[in-house]
Coordinates of C-alpha atoms and ligand atoms in Angstrom, one line a residue:
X1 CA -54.5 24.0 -33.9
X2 CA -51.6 21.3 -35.5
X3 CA -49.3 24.3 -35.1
X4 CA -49.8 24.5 -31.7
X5 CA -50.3 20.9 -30.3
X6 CA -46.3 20.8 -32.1
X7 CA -45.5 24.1 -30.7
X8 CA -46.4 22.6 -27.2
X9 CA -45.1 19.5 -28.0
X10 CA -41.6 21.0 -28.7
X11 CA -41.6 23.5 -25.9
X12 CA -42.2 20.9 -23.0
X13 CA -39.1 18.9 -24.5
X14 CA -37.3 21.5 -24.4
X15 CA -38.4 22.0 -21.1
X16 CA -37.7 18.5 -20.1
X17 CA -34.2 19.0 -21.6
X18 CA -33.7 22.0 -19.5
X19 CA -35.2 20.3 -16.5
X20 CA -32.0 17.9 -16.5
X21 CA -29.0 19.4 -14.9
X22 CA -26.3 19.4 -16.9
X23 CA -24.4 16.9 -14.2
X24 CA -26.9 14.1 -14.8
X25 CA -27.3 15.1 -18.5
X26 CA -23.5 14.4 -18.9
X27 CA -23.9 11.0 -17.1
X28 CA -27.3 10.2 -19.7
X29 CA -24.4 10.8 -22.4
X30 CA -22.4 8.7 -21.1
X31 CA -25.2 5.7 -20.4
X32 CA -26.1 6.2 -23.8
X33 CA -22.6 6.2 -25.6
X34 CA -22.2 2.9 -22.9
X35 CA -24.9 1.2 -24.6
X36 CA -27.9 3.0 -23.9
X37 CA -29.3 3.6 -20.3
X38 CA -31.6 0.4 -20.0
X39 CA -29.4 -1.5 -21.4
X40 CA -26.8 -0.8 -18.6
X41 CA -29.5 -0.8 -16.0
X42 CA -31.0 -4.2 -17.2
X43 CA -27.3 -5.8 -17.1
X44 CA -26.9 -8.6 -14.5
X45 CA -23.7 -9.2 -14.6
X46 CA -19.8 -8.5 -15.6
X47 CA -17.3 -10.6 -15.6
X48 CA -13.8 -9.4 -16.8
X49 CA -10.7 -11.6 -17.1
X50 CA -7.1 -11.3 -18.0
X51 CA -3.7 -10.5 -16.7
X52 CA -1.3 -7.7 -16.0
X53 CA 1.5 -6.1 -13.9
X54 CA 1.0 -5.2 -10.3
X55 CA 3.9 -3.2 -8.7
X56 CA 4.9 -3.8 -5.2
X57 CA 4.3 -0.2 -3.8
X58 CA 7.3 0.9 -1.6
X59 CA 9.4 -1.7 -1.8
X60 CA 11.6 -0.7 -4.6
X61 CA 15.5 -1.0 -3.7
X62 CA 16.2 2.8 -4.1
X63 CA 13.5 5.8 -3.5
X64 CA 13.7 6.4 -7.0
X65 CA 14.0 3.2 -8.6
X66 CA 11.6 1.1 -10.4
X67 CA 9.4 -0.9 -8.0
X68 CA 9.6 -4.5 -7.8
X69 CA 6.5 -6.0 -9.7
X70 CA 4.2 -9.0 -9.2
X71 CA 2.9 -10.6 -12.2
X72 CA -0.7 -11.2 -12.1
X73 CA -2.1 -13.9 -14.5
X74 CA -5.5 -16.1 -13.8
X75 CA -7.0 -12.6 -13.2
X76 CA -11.1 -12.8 -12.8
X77 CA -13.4 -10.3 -11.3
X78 CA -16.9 -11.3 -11.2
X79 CA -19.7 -8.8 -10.5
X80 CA -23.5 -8.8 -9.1
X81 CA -24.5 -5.1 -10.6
X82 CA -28.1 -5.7 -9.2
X83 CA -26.9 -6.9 -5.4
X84 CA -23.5 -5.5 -4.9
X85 CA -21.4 -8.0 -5.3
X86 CA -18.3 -9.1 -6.2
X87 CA -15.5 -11.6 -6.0
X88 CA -11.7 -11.0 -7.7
X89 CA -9.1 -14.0 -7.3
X90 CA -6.3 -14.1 -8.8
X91 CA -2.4 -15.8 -9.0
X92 CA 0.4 -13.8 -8.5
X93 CA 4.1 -14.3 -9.1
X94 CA 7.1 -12.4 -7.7
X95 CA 8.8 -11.0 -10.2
X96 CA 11.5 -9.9 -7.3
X97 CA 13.8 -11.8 -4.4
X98 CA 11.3 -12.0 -2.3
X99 CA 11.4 -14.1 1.3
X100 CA 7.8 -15.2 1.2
X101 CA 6.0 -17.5 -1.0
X102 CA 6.8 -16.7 -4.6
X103 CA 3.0 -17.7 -6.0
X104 CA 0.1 -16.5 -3.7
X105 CA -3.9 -17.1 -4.8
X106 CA -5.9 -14.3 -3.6
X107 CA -9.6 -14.9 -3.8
X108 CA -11.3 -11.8 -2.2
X109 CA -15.4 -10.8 -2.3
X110 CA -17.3 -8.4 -0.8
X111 CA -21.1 -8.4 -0.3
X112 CA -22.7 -5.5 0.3
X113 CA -21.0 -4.5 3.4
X114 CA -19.2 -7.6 4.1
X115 CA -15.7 -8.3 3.1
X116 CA -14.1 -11.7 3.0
X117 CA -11.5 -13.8 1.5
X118 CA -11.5 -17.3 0.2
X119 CA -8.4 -19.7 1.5
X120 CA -6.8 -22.1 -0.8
X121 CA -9.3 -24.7 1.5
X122 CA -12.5 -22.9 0.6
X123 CA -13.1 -21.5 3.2
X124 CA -14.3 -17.9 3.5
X125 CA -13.3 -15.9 6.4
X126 CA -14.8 -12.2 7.2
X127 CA -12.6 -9.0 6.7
X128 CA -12.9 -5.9 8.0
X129 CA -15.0 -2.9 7.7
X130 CA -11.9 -0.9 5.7
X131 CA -11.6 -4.1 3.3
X132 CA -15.7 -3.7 2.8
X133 CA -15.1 -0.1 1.9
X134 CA -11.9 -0.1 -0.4
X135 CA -13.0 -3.0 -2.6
X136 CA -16.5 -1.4 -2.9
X137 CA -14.9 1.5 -4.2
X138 CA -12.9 -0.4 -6.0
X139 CA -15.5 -2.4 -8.1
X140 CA -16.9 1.1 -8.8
X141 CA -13.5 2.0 -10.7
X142 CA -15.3 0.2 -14.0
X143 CA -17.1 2.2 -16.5
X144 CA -20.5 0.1 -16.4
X145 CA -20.3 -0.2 -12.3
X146 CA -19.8 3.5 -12.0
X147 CA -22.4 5.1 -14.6
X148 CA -24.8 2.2 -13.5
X149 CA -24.6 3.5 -9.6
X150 CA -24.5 7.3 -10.7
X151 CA -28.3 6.9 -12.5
X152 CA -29.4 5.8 -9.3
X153 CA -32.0 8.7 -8.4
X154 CA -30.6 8.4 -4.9
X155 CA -26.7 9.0 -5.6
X156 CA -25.2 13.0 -5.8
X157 CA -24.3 14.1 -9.1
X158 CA -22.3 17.1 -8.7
X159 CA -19.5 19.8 -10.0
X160 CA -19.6 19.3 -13.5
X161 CA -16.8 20.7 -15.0
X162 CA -14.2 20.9 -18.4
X163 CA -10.9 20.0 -18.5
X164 CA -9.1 20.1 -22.0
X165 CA -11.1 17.5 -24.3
X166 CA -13.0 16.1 -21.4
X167 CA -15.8 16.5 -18.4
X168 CA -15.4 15.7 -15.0
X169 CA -18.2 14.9 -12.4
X170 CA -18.2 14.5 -9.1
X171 CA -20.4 11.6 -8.3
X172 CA -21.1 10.2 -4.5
X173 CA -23.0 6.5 -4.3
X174 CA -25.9 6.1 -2.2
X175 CA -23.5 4.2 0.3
X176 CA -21.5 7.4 0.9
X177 CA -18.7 6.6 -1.6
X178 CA -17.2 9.6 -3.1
X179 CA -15.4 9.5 -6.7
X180 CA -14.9 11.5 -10.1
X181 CA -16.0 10.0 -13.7
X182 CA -14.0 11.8 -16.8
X183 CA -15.4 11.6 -19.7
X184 CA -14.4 12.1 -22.8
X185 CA -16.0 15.6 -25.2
X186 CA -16.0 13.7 -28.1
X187 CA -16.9 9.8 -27.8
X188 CA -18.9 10.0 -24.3
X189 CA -17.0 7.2 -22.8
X190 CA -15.9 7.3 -19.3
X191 CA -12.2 7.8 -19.8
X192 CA -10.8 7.5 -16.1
X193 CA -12.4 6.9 -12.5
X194 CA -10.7 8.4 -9.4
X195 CA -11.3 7.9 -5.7
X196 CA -9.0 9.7 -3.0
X197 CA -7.7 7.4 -0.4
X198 CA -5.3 7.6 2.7
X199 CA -2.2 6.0 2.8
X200 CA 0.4 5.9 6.0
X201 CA 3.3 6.9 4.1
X202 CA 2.0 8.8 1.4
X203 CA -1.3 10.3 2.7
X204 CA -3.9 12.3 0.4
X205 CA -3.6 10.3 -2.9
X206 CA -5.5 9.7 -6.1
X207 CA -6.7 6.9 -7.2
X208 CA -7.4 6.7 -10.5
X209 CA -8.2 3.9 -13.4
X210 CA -8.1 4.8 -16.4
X211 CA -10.0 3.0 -19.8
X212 CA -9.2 2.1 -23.0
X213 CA -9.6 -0.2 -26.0
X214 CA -13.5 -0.2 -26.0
X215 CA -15.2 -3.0 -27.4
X216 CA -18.5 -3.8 -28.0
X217 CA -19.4 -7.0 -25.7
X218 CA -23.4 -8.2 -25.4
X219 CA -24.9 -4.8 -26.1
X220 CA -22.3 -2.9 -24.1
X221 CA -18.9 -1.1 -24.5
X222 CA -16.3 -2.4 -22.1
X223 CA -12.7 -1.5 -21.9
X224 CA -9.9 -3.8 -22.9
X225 CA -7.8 -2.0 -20.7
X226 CA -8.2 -0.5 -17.4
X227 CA -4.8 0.7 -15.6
X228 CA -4.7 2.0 -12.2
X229 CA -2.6 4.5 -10.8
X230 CA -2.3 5.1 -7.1
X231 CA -0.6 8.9 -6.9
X232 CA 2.1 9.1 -9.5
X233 CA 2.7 4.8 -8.5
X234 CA 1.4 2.1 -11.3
X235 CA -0.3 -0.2 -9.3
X236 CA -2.3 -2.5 -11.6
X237 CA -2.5 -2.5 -15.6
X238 CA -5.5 -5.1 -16.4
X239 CA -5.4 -6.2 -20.0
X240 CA -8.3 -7.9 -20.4
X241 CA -8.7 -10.9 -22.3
X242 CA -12.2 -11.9 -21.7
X243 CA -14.8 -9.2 -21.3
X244 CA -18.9 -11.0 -20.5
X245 CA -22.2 -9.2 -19.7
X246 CA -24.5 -11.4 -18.4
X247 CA -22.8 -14.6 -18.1
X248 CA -22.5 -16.5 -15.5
X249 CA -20.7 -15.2 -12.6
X250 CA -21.0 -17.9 -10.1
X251 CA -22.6 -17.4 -6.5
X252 CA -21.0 -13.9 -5.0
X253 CA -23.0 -13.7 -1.8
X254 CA -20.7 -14.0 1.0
X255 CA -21.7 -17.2 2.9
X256 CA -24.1 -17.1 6.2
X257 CA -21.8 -17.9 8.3
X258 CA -19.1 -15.2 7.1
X259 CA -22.2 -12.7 7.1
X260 CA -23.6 -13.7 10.4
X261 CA -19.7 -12.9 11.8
X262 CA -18.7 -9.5 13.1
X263 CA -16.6 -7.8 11.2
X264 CA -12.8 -8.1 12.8
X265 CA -10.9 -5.0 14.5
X266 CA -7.7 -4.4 14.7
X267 CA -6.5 -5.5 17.5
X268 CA -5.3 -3.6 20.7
X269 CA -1.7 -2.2 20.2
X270 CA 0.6 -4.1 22.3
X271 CA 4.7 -3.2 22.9
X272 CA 6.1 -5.2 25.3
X273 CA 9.9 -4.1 26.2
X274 CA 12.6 -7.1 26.4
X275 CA 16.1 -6.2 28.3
X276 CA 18.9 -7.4 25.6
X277 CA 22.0 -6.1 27.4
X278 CA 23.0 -3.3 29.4
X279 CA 21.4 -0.2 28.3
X280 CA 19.6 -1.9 25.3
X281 CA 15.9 -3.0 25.2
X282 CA 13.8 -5.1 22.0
X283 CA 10.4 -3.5 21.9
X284 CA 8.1 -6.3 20.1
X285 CA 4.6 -7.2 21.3
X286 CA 1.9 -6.9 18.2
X287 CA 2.8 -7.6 14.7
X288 CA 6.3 -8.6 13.1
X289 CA 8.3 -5.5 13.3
X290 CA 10.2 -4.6 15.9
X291 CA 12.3 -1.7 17.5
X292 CA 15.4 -1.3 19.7
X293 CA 16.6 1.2 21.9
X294 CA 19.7 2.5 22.9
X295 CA 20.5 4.5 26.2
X296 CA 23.3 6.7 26.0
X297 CA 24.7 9.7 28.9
X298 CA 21.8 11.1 29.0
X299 CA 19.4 10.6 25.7
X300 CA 17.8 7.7 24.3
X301 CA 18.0 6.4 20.1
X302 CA 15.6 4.5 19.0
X303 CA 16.4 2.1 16.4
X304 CA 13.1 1.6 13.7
X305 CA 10.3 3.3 13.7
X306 CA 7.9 0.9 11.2
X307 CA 4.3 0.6 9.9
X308 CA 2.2 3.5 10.5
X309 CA 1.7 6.1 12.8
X310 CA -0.2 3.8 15.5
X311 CA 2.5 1.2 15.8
X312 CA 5.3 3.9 15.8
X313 CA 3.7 5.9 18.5
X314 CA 3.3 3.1 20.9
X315 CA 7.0 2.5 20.1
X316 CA 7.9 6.0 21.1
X317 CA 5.6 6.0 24.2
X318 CA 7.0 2.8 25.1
X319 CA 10.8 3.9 24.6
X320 CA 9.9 7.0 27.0
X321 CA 8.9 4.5 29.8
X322 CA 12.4 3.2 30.1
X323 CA 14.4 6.0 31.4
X324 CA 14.5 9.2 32.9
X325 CA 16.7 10.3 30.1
X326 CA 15.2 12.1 26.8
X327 CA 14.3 10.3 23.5
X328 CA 16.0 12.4 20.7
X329 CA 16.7 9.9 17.6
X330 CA 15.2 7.4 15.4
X331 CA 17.0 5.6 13.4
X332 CA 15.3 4.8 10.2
X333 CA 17.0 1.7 8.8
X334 CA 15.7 1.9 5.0
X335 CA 13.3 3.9 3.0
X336 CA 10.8 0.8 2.5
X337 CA 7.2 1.6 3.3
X338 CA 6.6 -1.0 6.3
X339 CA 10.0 0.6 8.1
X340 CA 9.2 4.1 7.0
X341 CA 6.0 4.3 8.3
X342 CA 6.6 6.4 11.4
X343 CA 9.1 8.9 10.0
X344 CA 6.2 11.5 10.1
X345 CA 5.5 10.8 13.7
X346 CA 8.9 11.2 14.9
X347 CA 9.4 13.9 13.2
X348 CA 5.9 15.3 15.2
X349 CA 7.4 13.7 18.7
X350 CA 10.2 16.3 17.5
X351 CA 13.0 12.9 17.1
X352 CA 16.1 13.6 15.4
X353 CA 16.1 11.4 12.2
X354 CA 19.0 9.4 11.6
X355 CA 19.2 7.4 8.0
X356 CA 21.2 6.8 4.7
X357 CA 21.8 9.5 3.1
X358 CA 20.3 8.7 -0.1
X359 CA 16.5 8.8 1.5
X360 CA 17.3 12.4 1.7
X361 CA 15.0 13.9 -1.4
X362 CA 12.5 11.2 -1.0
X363 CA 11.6 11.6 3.1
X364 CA 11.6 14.9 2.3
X365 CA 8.6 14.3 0.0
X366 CA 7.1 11.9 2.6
X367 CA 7.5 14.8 5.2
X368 CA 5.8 17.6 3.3
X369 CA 2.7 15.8 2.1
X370 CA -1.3 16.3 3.0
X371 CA -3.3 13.5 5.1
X372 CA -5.9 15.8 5.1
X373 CA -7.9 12.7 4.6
X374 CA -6.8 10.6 7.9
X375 CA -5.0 14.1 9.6
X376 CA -1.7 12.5 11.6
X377 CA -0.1 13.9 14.4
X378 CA 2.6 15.8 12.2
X379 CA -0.5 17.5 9.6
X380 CA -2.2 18.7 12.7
X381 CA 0.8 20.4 13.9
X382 CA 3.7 21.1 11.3
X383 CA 7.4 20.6 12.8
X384 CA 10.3 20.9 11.0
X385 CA 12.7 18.1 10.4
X386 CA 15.9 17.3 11.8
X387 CA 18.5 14.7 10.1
X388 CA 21.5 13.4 10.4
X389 CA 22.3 11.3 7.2
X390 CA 25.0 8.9 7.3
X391 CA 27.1 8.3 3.4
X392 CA 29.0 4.8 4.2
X393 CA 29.6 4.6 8.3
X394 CA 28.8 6.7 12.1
X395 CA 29.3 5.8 15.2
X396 CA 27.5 6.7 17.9
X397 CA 29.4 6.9 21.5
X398 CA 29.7 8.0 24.8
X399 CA 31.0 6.3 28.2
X400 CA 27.2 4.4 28.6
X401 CA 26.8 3.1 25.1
X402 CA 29.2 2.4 21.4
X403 CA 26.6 1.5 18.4
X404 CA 28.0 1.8 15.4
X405 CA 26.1 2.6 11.8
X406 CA 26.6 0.7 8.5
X407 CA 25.2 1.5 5.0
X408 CA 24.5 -1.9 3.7
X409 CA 26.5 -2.2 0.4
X410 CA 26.2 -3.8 -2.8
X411 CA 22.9 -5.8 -1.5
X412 CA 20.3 -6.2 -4.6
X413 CA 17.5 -5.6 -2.6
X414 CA 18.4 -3.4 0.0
X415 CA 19.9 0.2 -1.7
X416 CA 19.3 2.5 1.2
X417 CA 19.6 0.1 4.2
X418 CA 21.6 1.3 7.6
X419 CA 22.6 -1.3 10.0
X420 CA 23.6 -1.2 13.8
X421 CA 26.6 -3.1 15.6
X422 CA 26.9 -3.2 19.1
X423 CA 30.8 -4.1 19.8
X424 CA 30.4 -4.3 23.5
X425 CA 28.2 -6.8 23.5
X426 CA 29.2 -8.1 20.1
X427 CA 24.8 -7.8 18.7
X428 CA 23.8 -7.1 15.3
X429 CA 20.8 -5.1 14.8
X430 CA 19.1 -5.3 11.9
X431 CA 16.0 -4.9 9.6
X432 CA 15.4 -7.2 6.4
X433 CA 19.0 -9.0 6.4
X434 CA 17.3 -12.5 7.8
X435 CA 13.9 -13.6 9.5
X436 CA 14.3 -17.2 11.3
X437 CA 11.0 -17.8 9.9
X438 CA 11.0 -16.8 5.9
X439 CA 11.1 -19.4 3.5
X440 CA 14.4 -18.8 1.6
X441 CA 17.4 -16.3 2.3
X442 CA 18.2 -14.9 -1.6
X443 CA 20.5 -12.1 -0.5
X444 CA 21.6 -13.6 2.9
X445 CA 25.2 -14.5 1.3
X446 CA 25.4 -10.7 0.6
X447 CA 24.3 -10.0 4.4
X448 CA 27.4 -12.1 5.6
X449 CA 29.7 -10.6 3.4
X450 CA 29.2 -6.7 5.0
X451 CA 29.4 -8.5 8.3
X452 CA 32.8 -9.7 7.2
X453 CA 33.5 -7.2 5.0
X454 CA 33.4 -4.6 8.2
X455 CA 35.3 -7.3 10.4
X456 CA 32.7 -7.1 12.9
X457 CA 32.4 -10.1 15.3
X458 CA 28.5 -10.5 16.2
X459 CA 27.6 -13.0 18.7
X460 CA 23.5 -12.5 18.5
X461 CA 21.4 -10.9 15.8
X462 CA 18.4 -8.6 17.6
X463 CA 16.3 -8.2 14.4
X464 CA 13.7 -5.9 13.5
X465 CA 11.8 -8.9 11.8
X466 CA 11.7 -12.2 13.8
X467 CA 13.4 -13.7 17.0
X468 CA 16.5 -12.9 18.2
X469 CA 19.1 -15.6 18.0
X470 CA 22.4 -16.5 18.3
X471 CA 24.1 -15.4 15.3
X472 CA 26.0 -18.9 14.8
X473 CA 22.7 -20.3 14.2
X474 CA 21.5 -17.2 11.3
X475 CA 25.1 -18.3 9.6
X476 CA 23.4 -21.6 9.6
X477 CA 20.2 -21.3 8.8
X478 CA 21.2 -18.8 6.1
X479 CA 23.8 -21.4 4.4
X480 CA 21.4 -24.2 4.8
X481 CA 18.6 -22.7 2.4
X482 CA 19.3 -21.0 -1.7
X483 CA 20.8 -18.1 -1.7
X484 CA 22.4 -15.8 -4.3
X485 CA 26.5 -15.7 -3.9
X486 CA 27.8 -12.5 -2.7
X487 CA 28.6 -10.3 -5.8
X488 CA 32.1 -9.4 -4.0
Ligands
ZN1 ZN1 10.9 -5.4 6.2

């Protein structure tokens, strides 16, 4: 009788072992190698502090060079595990010439499905919908957050499968959120989280953090390190300094009023079209990068396409309003991520792409990438590039129109960056030289010296960033603030 109440006994655990699939068995591993599974569910809160580097994606002087990097310190994320929540903020310092402020506090939350950011006032203003999403997801890329949500009966445990000396599983949140835990054979710990995003230039890309340093913290091991990769791009390596369970993380709900506020849209897209001289027109309208276009014979050239595929686009639409005559080029003044944003959607319009030649290998890459995630125009239907890559000068010219094309040299920010010179009607057209409105010109003194150094007499700068203005008053405005002296 003994023999059998044990023989039972052993048989429905082994049952119950079987019971579990092996996707939610490897997550129990993990819970328990993590502290144990009510310990992680009874946790309140985390709150993680510390500093780090935090590249400037795309903005890096050549396609291949290192990227310019801001260095975070002040770092805090606080988390709500049982509501939801949670608020980063942060100070970051350009480590780069930059035109903007140098220092900027970010203080960011979401709640739930409400976003919103904190200004240096206090006050909290709603963000949208994608901000909700992304730092949901992003609060999940944590070891605690993301085994916590995965025990939840009503979240998708799938695909368990080996790689090397690890397990991956495919775990989707009750929200919808889809991401991948690793986890290491031999210690149980989560090693790496990743999510897939969409980005405009880059497309289908990983996102992945990845954990290290374990310590034990409050009945819980947290990572010391956490370093987040977006595609093959650095774009945060947290070392923490402060790791808390259960301590006090403050008040993370976003305020009534923020929640009782509709989320914000985008706005419509507006171009408006603003007749510079004979033959050329300064697209503007939303947002702070503009476009020019040229009208030659009998074709158009379209100087910038920038941001994303939406703002591009409307440019291109726009440009096609103005004349009978064919668009058939962009020019692409520099491989930077805000003025490279429509190269894939000119290429689609079928546009002729006209840049320095050193963005050759990396548009190339931009060109033949997935966005299987957010399909654009050129992934729904593949078209073959045209280029025509300019080394030091070109000149474009017929009887209608002369513009001629200048690599910017020796500038330390700008590797890669083409500019336009109209000598009839002695205009400039440019993209990052000089903004009216930024708050100091650091490589403006180099910007004076191509001018000079290609003896070209400009009477009116027609910018892609900012107003356009007479070009005595850019000399001005650039002497008057700190810059750094011309190498040459
Ligand atoms: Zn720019």
């Amino acid at each position: 009788m003994k023999k059998s109440i044990w023989l039972f006994i052993v048989s429905a655990f082994a049952m119950a072992c079987a019971q579990l699939p092996p996707e939610r068995k490897a997550i129990e591993d993990a819970a328990a190698a993590l502290g144990g599974k009510d310990r992680i569910l009874a946790a309140r809160t985390l709150v993680i502090e510390g500093e780090g580097p935090a590249p400037n994606l795309g903005q890096n002087t050549v396609p291949d060079g290192e990227l310019p990097v801001w260095k975070v310190t002040e770092y805090k994320r606080a988390i709500d595990l049982a509501n939801g929540r949670t608020r980063m903020q942060q100070l970051r310092t350009a480590q780069f010439l930059f035109a903007g402020a140098t220092t900027q506090r970010q203080n960011q939350g979401v709640d739930g499905d409400v976003a919103y950011n904190v200004g240096q006032d206090g006050k909290a203003t709603r963000a949208g919908d994608a901000a909700a999403r992304e730092r949901r997801i992003e609060m999940l890329h944590h070891p605690i957050v993301i085994v916590r949500t995965a025990l939840d009966p009503a979240a998708k445990v799938t695909n368990l499968r080996q790689q090397g000396n690890e397990q991956l599983v495919d775990v989707t949140t009750a929200k919808g959120d889809a991401l991948t835990v690793t986890i290491d054979n031999s210690t149980k710990l989560p090693s790496r989280v990743t999510s897939m995003s969409d980005n405009a230039n880059m497309g289908d890309v990983a996102i992945v953090t990845t954990f290290s340093g374990y310590e034990d913290v409050n009945g819980l091991k947290l990572p010391r390190r956490l370093t987040t990769n977006i595609d093959k791009f650095l774009q945060f390596d947290l070392n923490v300094s402060r790791n808390a369970v259960d301590a006090d993380a403050g008040d993370l709900a976003a305020p009534a009023d923020v929640k009782a506020a509709p989320a914000p849209v985008p706005p419509a897209m507006v171009v408006t079209a603003e007749p510079v001289a004979k033959g050329i027109w300064w697209l503007a309208g939303s947002g702070n990068h503009r476009s020019i276009v040229f009208e030659f014979d009998d074709h158009l050239v379209l100087f910038e396409v920038p941001l994303n595929e939406t703002r591009s686009k409307a440019v291109i639409d726009k440009a096609r309003t103005l004349s009978a005559k064919p668009l058939t080029h962009a020019i692409v003044s520099h491989h930077h991520f805000d003025h490279s944003g429509g190269l894939r959607v000119a290429v689609a319009e079928g546009l002729t792409i006209i840049t320095y030649r050193g963005n050759q290998a990396f548009f190339a890459d931009l060109l033949a990438r997935k966005h299987t995630i957010v399909p654009d125009e050129l992934e729904k239907s593949p078209k073959a590039a045209r280029f025509e890559f300019v080394d030091d000068e070109m000149t474009l010219k017929d009887k209608s129109m002369e513009v001629r094309l200048y690599h910017l040299l020796d500038n330390p920010r700008e590797g890669t960056n083409l500019f336009a010179y109209v000598p009839r009607d002695r205009i400039l057209v440019q993209a990052d030289f000089y903004d009216s409105a930024w708050q100091q010109h650091l490589w403006g003194e180099n910007v004076l010296w191509n001018i000079e150094h290609r003896k070209l007499k400009v009477d009116k700068d027609v910018p892609v960033h900012g107003a356009i203005e007479p070009f005595d008053q850019m000399v001005k405005t650039i002497k008057a603030k700190p810059s750094i002296p011309a190498a040459n």
